[in-house]
Amino acid sequence: RNDRRTMGWGAKGSNNDTLISELSTLRTRSEDLYDNDPHAFSAHTTIYQSVVGTGLLPAIKDKTIKDYWTQWADSITCDFDEDLNFYGIQALAVQTMSVYGGCLILKVNVNTTKRLPLELKVVNINMLDKTKDTYKQNASEKTIKGGIQFLANGKKDGYWIYDADPSENANVKSTFWKA
């Protein structure tokens, strides 16, 4: 369609560099709306309540595995910060995705005597160190794009995550978390 409403609309295809540079502005505006506009707050709340509800449940037939799962998912020991059970983690992840456009759920292997030595950590996408960017010089090197590290074959290797909120601390460093 080409009429007066679309004249001068020079829409271009997707350019990842442009998208990455604008993500911070989009996320900041979305967070501001969530915090200060009751309609936006209600919309985000409806999104995560509709997606997750009371929790997405796996269909496990084996009784032993189901018992392991139930014990792990119903307790706060599945959460790295020990605040939420698995269903609360689901709600937090979807809410974070709705407000910020994404989140990371990091797997933390815990060397303890727990029946299932795994904890999950929900990380706001703003904690991704977007200053980490490298381009491979040859086919065998890893690449980092916007804080996400890729293997030579293109598979995600891990994430560069700030140790503290970069909006509150200018001198914060980032640490590599394996995918």
Coordinates of N, CA and C in Angstrom, one line a residue:
R1 N 0.9 -1.2 0.0 CA 0.0 0.0 0.0 C 0.9 1.2 0.0
N2 N 0.6 2.1 -0.9 CA 1.4 3.3 -1.0 C 0.5 4.5 -1.1
D3 N 0.2 5.2 0.0 CA -0.7 6.4 -0.1 C -0.1 7.4 0.9
R4 N -0.9 8.5 1.1 CA -0.4 9.6 1.9 C 0.0 9.2 3.3
R5 N -0.6 8.2 3.9 CA -0.3 7.7 5.2 C 1.1 7.0 5.3
T6 N 1.5 6.5 4.2 CA 2.8 5.7 4.2 C 3.9 6.4 3.4
M7 N 3.6 7.6 2.8 CA 4.7 8.3 2.1 C 5.8 8.7 3.1
G8 N 7.0 8.5 2.7 CA 8.1 8.9 3.5 C 8.4 7.9 4.6
W9 N 7.7 6.8 4.7 CA 8.0 5.8 5.7 C 9.0 4.9 5.1
G10 N 10.2 5.2 5.3 CA 11.4 4.5 4.8 C 11.7 3.3 5.7
A11 N 10.8 2.4 5.9 CA 11.0 1.2 6.7 C 12.1 0.4 6.2
K12 N 13.1 0.0 7.0 CA 14.2 -0.9 6.6 C 14.0 -2.2 7.2
G13 N 14.7 -3.2 6.7 CA 14.7 -4.5 7.3 C 15.4 -4.4 8.7
S14 N 15.4 -5.6 9.4 CA 16.0 -5.7 10.7 C 17.5 -5.5 10.6
N15 N 18.0 -4.6 11.5 CA 19.4 -4.4 11.6 C 19.7 -4.7 13.1
N16 N 20.4 -5.8 13.4 CA 20.6 -6.1 14.8 C 21.4 -5.1 15.6
D17 N 22.3 -4.4 15.0 CA 23.1 -3.3 15.7 C 22.1 -2.2 16.1
T18 N 21.2 -1.8 15.2 CA 20.3 -0.8 15.6 C 19.3 -1.2 16.7
L19 N 18.9 -2.4 16.6 CA 17.9 -3.0 17.6 C 18.6 -3.0 18.9
I20 N 19.8 -3.5 19.0 CA 20.5 -3.6 20.3 C 20.7 -2.2 20.9
S21 N 21.0 -1.2 20.1 CA 21.3 0.1 20.6 C 20.0 0.8 21.1
E22 N 18.8 0.4 20.6 CA 17.5 1.0 21.0 C 16.8 0.2 22.1
L23 N 17.3 -1.0 22.4 CA 16.7 -1.8 23.5 C 16.6 -1.2 24.8
S24 N 17.7 -0.5 25.2 CA 17.7 0.2 26.5 C 16.6 1.2 26.6
T25 N 16.4 2.0 25.6 CA 15.4 3.0 25.6 C 14.0 2.4 25.7
L26 N 13.8 1.3 24.9 CA 12.5 0.6 24.9 C 12.2 0.0 26.3
R27 N 13.2 -0.6 26.9 CA 13.0 -1.2 28.2 C 12.8 -0.2 29.3
T28 N 13.5 0.9 29.2 CA 13.4 2.0 30.2 C 11.9 2.5 30.1
R29 N 11.5 2.8 28.9 CA 10.1 3.3 28.8 C 9.0 2.3 29.2
S30 N 9.3 1.0 28.9 CA 8.3 0.0 29.4 C 8.3 -0.1 30.9
E31 N 9.4 0.0 31.5 CA 9.5 -0.1 33.0 C 8.8 1.1 33.6
D32 N 9.0 2.3 33.0 CA 8.4 3.5 33.5 C 6.9 3.5 33.4
L33 N 6.4 2.9 32.3 CA 4.9 2.8 32.2 C 4.4 1.8 33.2
Y34 N 5.1 0.7 33.4 CA 4.7 -0.3 34.4 C 4.7 0.3 35.8
D35 N 5.6 1.1 36.1 CA 5.7 1.7 37.4 C 4.7 2.8 37.6
N36 N 4.4 3.6 36.6 CA 3.6 4.8 36.7 C 2.3 4.9 36.0
D37 N 2.0 3.9 35.2 CA 0.7 4.0 34.5 C -0.2 2.8 34.9
P38 N -1.3 3.0 35.6 CA -2.1 1.8 36.0 C -2.6 1.0 34.9
H39 N -2.8 1.5 33.7 CA -3.3 0.7 32.6 C -2.2 -0.2 32.1
A40 N -0.9 0.3 32.0 CA 0.2 -0.5 31.6 C 0.5 -1.6 32.7
F41 N 0.4 -1.2 34.0 CA 0.6 -2.2 35.1 C -0.4 -3.3 34.9
S42 N -1.7 -3.0 34.7 CA -2.8 -3.9 34.6 C -2.5 -4.8 33.4
A43 N -2.1 -4.3 32.3 CA -1.8 -5.1 31.1 C -0.7 -6.1 31.3
H44 N 0.4 -5.7 31.9 CA 1.5 -6.6 32.2 C 1.0 -7.7 33.2
T45 N 0.2 -7.3 34.2 CA -0.3 -8.3 35.2 C -1.2 -9.3 34.5
T46 N -2.0 -8.8 33.6 CA -2.9 -9.7 32.8 C -2.1 -10.7 32.0
I47 N -1.0 -10.2 31.4 CA -0.2 -11.1 30.5 C 0.4 -12.2 31.3
Y48 N 1.0 -11.9 32.5 CA 1.7 -13.0 33.2 C 0.7 -13.9 33.9
Q49 N -0.5 -13.4 34.3 CA -1.5 -14.2 34.9 C -2.1 -15.1 33.9
S50 N -2.3 -14.6 32.7 CA -2.9 -15.4 31.6 C -1.9 -16.5 31.1
V51 N -0.6 -16.2 31.0 CA 0.3 -17.2 30.5 C 0.6 -18.3 31.6
V52 N 0.8 -17.9 32.8 CA 1.2 -18.8 33.8 C 0.1 -19.3 34.7
G53 N -0.8 -18.4 35.0 CA -1.9 -18.8 35.9 C -1.4 -19.3 37.3
T54 N -1.7 -20.4 37.7 CA -1.2 -20.9 39.0 C 0.1 -21.8 38.8
G55 N 0.5 -21.9 37.6 CA 1.8 -22.6 37.3 C 1.6 -23.6 36.2
L56 N 2.6 -23.7 35.3 CA 2.6 -24.7 34.3 C 3.1 -26.0 34.9
L57 N 2.4 -27.1 34.7 CA 2.7 -28.4 35.4 C 3.2 -29.4 34.3
P58 N 4.2 -30.1 34.6 CA 4.7 -31.2 33.7 C 3.8 -32.4 33.9
A59 N 3.6 -33.2 32.8 CA 2.9 -34.4 32.9 C 3.9 -35.5 33.1
I60 N 4.1 -36.0 34.3 CA 5.1 -37.0 34.6 C 4.3 -38.2 35.1
K61 N 4.6 -39.3 34.4 CA 3.9 -40.6 34.7 C 4.7 -41.4 35.8
D62 N 6.0 -41.4 35.7 CA 6.8 -42.2 36.7 C 6.7 -41.6 38.1
K63 N 6.2 -42.4 39.0 CA 5.9 -41.9 40.4 C 7.2 -41.4 41.1
T64 N 8.3 -42.1 40.9 CA 9.6 -41.6 41.6 C 10.0 -40.3 41.1
I65 N 10.0 -40.1 39.7 CA 10.4 -38.8 39.2 C 9.4 -37.7 39.5
K66 N 8.1 -38.1 39.6 CA 7.1 -37.1 39.9 C 7.2 -36.7 41.4
D67 N 7.6 -37.6 42.3 CA 7.9 -37.2 43.7 C 9.1 -36.3 43.8
Y68 N 10.2 -36.6 43.1 CA 11.3 -35.7 43.0 C 10.9 -34.3 42.6
W69 N 10.2 -34.3 41.4 CA 9.8 -33.0 40.9 C 8.9 -32.2 41.9
T70 N 7.9 -32.9 42.4 CA 7.0 -32.2 43.3 C 7.8 -31.6 44.5
Q71 N 8.6 -32.4 45.1 CA 9.4 -31.9 46.3 C 10.3 -30.7 45.9
W72 N 10.9 -30.8 44.7 CA 11.8 -29.7 44.3 C 10.9 -28.4 43.9
A73 N 9.9 -28.6 43.1 CA 9.2 -27.5 42.6 C 8.3 -26.8 43.6
D74 N 7.8 -27.5 44.6 CA 7.0 -26.9 45.6 C 7.8 -26.2 46.7
S75 N 9.1 -26.4 46.8 CA 9.9 -25.7 47.8 C 10.6 -24.5 47.2
I76 N 11.1 -23.7 48.1 CA 11.9 -22.5 47.7 C 13.4 -22.9 47.4
T77 N 13.7 -24.1 47.7 CA 15.1 -24.5 47.4 C 15.4 -24.6 45.9
C78 N 14.4 -24.5 45.1 CA 14.7 -24.5 43.6 C 15.1 -23.1 43.2
D79 N 14.9 -22.1 44.0 CA 15.2 -20.7 43.7 C 16.6 -20.4 44.3
F80 N 17.5 -19.8 43.5 CA 18.8 -19.5 44.0 C 18.7 -18.5 45.2
D81 N 17.8 -17.6 45.1 CA 17.6 -16.6 46.2 C 16.7 -17.1 47.3
E82 N 16.1 -18.3 47.2 CA 15.3 -18.9 48.1 C 14.1 -18.0 48.5
D83 N 13.5 -17.4 47.5 CA 12.3 -16.6 47.7 C 11.0 -17.2 47.2
L84 N 11.1 -17.9 46.1 CA 10.0 -18.4 45.3 C 10.1 -19.9 45.1
N85 N 8.9 -20.6 45.0 CA 8.9 -21.9 44.5 C 8.9 -21.9 43.0
F86 N 8.9 -23.0 42.3 CA 9.1 -23.1 40.8 C 8.0 -22.3 40.1
Y87 N 6.8 -22.3 40.7 CA 5.6 -21.7 40.0 C 5.7 -20.1 40.2
G88 N 6.3 -19.7 41.3 CA 6.6 -18.3 41.5 C 7.7 -17.8 40.5
I89 N 8.7 -18.7 40.3 CA 9.8 -18.4 39.3 C 9.2 -18.2 37.9
Q90 N 8.2 -19.1 37.6 CA 7.5 -19.0 36.3 C 6.8 -17.6 36.2
A91 N 6.1 -17.3 37.2 CA 5.4 -16.0 37.2 C 6.4 -14.8 37.1
L92 N 7.4 -14.8 37.8 CA 8.5 -13.8 37.8 C 9.1 -13.7 36.4
A93 N 9.4 -14.8 35.8 CA 10.0 -14.8 34.5 C 9.1 -14.2 33.4
V94 N 7.9 -14.6 33.4 CA 6.9 -14.1 32.4 C 6.7 -12.6 32.7
Q95 N 6.6 -12.2 33.9 CA 6.4 -10.8 34.3 C 7.6 -10.0 33.8
T96 N 8.8 -10.5 34.1 CA 10.0 -9.8 33.7 C 10.1 -9.7 32.1
M97 N 9.7 -10.8 31.4 CA 9.7 -10.7 30.0 C 8.7 -9.7 29.5
S98 N 7.6 -9.6 30.1 CA 6.5 -8.7 29.7 C 7.0 -7.2 29.9
V99 N 7.6 -6.9 31.0 CA 8.0 -5.5 31.3 C 9.3 -5.2 30.5
Y100 N 10.3 -6.0 30.5 CA 11.6 -5.7 30.0 C 11.9 -6.3 28.6
G101 N 11.0 -7.1 28.1 CA 11.2 -7.7 26.8 C 12.1 -9.0 26.8
G102 N 12.4 -9.4 28.0 CA 13.2 -10.7 28.1 C 13.7 -10.9 29.5
C103 N 14.2 -12.1 29.7 CA 14.9 -12.4 31.0 C 15.8 -13.6 30.8
L104 N 16.7 -13.8 31.6 CA 17.5 -15.0 31.6 C 17.2 -15.8 32.8
I105 N 17.1 -17.1 32.6 CA 17.0 -18.0 33.8 C 18.2 -18.9 33.8
L106 N 19.1 -18.6 34.8 CA 20.4 -19.2 34.9 C 20.2 -20.5 35.7
K107 N 20.9 -21.5 35.3 CA 20.9 -22.8 36.0 C 22.2 -22.8 36.9
V108 N 21.9 -23.0 38.2 CA 23.0 -23.0 39.1 C 23.1 -24.4 39.7
N109 N 24.2 -25.1 39.4 CA 24.4 -26.5 39.9 C 25.0 -26.3 41.3
V110 N 24.3 -26.9 42.2 CA 24.7 -26.8 43.6 C 25.3 -28.1 44.1
N111 N 26.5 -28.1 44.6 CA 27.1 -29.3 45.1 C 26.8 -29.5 46.6
T112 N 25.6 -30.0 46.8 CA 25.1 -30.3 48.2 C 24.5 -31.6 48.2
T113 N 23.9 -31.9 49.3 CA 23.3 -33.2 49.5 C 21.8 -33.2 49.1
K114 N 21.4 -32.1 48.4 CA 20.0 -32.1 48.0 C 19.6 -33.2 47.0
R115 N 18.4 -33.6 47.0 CA 18.0 -34.7 46.1 C 18.1 -34.2 44.7
L116 N 17.8 -33.0 44.4 CA 18.0 -32.4 43.1 C 18.9 -31.2 43.2
P117 N 20.2 -31.3 43.0 CA 21.1 -30.2 43.2 C 21.1 -29.1 42.1
L118 N 19.9 -28.5 41.9 CA 19.8 -27.5 40.9 C 19.0 -26.4 41.4
E119 N 19.4 -25.1 41.2 CA 18.7 -23.9 41.6 C 18.6 -23.1 40.3
L120 N 17.5 -22.3 40.2 CA 17.3 -21.4 39.1 C 17.4 -20.0 39.6
K121 N 17.9 -19.1 38.8 CA 18.1 -17.7 39.1 C 17.5 -16.9 37.9
V122 N 16.4 -16.1 38.2 CA 15.8 -15.2 37.2 C 16.6 -13.9 37.2
V123 N 17.1 -13.5 36.0 CA 17.9 -12.3 35.9 C 17.2 -11.4 34.9
N124 N 17.0 -10.2 35.3 CA 16.5 -9.1 34.4 C 17.5 -9.0 33.2
I125 N 16.9 -8.9 32.0 CA 17.7 -8.8 30.8 C 18.6 -7.6 30.8
N126 N 18.3 -6.5 31.6 CA 19.2 -5.4 31.8 C 20.5 -5.7 32.4
M127 N 20.6 -6.8 33.1 CA 21.8 -7.3 33.7 C 22.8 -7.9 32.8
L128 N 22.4 -8.0 31.5 CA 23.3 -8.6 30.5 C 24.3 -7.5 30.0
D129 N 25.5 -7.7 30.0 CA 26.6 -6.8 29.7 C 26.6 -6.6 28.2
K130 N 25.9 -5.6 27.7 CA 25.8 -5.4 26.3 C 27.1 -4.7 25.7
T131 N 28.0 -4.3 26.6 CA 29.3 -3.8 26.1 C 30.2 -4.9 25.6
K132 N 29.9 -6.1 25.9 CA 30.8 -7.2 25.5 C 30.4 -7.6 24.1
D133 N 31.2 -7.2 23.1 CA 31.1 -7.5 21.7 C 32.4 -7.8 21.1
T134 N 32.5 -8.9 20.5 CA 33.7 -9.3 19.7 C 33.3 -9.9 18.4
Y135 N 34.1 -9.8 17.5 CA 33.8 -10.5 16.2 C 35.0 -11.5 15.9
K136 N 34.6 -12.7 15.5 CA 35.6 -13.7 15.3 C 36.5 -13.4 14.1
Q137 N 37.8 -13.6 14.2 CA 38.7 -13.4 13.1 C 38.8 -14.6 12.3
N138 N 38.5 -15.8 12.8 CA 38.5 -17.0 12.0 C 37.4 -17.9 12.5
A139 N 37.1 -18.9 11.8 CA 35.9 -19.8 12.0 C 36.0 -20.5 13.3
S140 N 37.1 -20.7 13.9 CA 37.2 -21.5 15.2 C 37.0 -20.6 16.4
E141 N 36.9 -19.3 16.3 CA 36.8 -18.5 17.5 C 35.3 -18.3 17.9
K142 N 35.2 -17.9 19.2 CA 33.9 -17.6 19.8 C 33.6 -16.2 19.5
T143 N 32.3 -15.9 19.5 CA 31.8 -14.5 19.2 C 31.0 -14.1 20.4
I144 N 31.1 -12.8 20.8 CA 30.2 -12.2 21.8 C 29.4 -11.1 21.1
K145 N 28.1 -11.2 21.2 CA 27.2 -10.1 20.7 C 26.2 -9.7 21.7
G146 N 26.3 -8.5 22.2 CA 25.4 -7.9 23.1 C 25.4 -8.7 24.5
G147 N 26.6 -9.2 24.8 CA 26.7 -9.9 26.1 C 26.4 -11.4 26.0
I148 N 26.0 -11.9 24.9 CA 25.8 -13.3 24.7 C 26.9 -13.9 23.9
Q149 N 27.5 -14.9 24.5 CA 28.7 -15.6 23.8 C 28.3 -16.8 23.0
F150 N 28.8 -16.9 21.8 CA 28.4 -18.0 20.9 C 29.6 -18.8 20.6
L151 N 29.5 -20.1 20.4 CA 30.5 -21.0 20.0 C 30.8 -20.7 18.5
A152 N 31.8 -21.3 18.0 CA 32.1 -21.2 16.5 C 31.0 -21.7 15.6
N153 N 30.2 -22.7 16.1 CA 29.1 -23.2 15.3 C 27.8 -22.4 15.4
G154 N 27.9 -21.3 16.2 CA 26.7 -20.5 16.4 C 25.8 -20.8 17.6
K155 N 26.1 -21.8 18.3 CA 25.3 -22.2 19.5 C 25.7 -21.3 20.7
K156 N 24.7 -21.0 21.5 CA 25.0 -20.1 22.7 C 25.9 -20.9 23.6
D157 N 26.9 -20.2 24.1 CA 27.9 -20.7 25.0 C 27.6 -20.2 26.4
G158 N 27.1 -19.0 26.5 CA 26.8 -18.4 27.8 C 26.6 -16.9 27.8
Y159 N 26.5 -16.3 29.0 CA 26.1 -14.9 29.1 C 27.0 -14.2 30.0
W160 N 27.3 -12.9 29.6 CA 28.1 -12.0 30.5 C 27.1 -11.2 31.3
I161 N 27.0 -11.5 32.6 CA 26.0 -10.9 33.5 C 26.7 -10.0 34.5
Y162 N 26.2 -8.8 34.6 CA 26.7 -7.8 35.6 C 26.6 -8.4 37.0
D163 N 27.5 -8.1 37.9 CA 27.5 -8.6 39.3 C 26.5 -7.8 40.1
A164 N 26.2 -6.6 39.7 CA 25.2 -5.7 40.4 C 24.5 -4.9 39.3
D165 N 23.5 -4.2 39.7 CA 22.7 -3.4 38.8 C 23.5 -2.3 38.2
P166 N 23.7 -2.3 36.9 CA 24.6 -1.2 36.3 C 24.0 0.2 36.4
S167 N 22.7 0.3 36.5 CA 22.0 1.6 36.6 C 22.3 2.2 38.0
E168 N 22.7 1.4 39.0 CA 22.9 1.9 40.3 C 24.4 2.0 40.7
N169 N 25.3 1.4 39.8 CA 26.7 1.3 40.1 C 27.5 1.4 38.8
A170 N 28.2 2.5 38.5 CA 28.9 2.7 37.3 C 30.1 1.8 37.1
N171 N 30.7 1.3 38.2 CA 31.9 0.6 38.2 C 31.7 -0.9 38.4
V172 N 30.6 -1.4 37.9 CA 30.2 -2.8 38.1 C 30.9 -3.7 37.0
K173 N 31.4 -4.9 37.3 CA 32.0 -5.8 36.4 C 31.0 -6.9 36.0
S174 N 31.3 -7.6 35.0 CA 30.4 -8.7 34.6 C 31.2 -10.0 34.7
T175 N 30.4 -11.1 34.9 CA 31.0 -12.4 35.0 C 30.3 -13.3 34.0
F176 N 31.1 -14.3 33.5 CA 30.5 -15.2 32.5 C 29.8 -16.3 33.1
W177 N 28.5 -16.6 32.7 CA 27.7 -17.7 33.1 C 27.5 -18.6 32.0
K178 N 27.8 -19.9 32.2 CA 27.7 -20.9 31.1 C 26.2 -21.1 30.8
A179 N 25.9 -21.3 29.6 CA 24.5 -21.6 29.2 C 24.1 -23.0 29.5

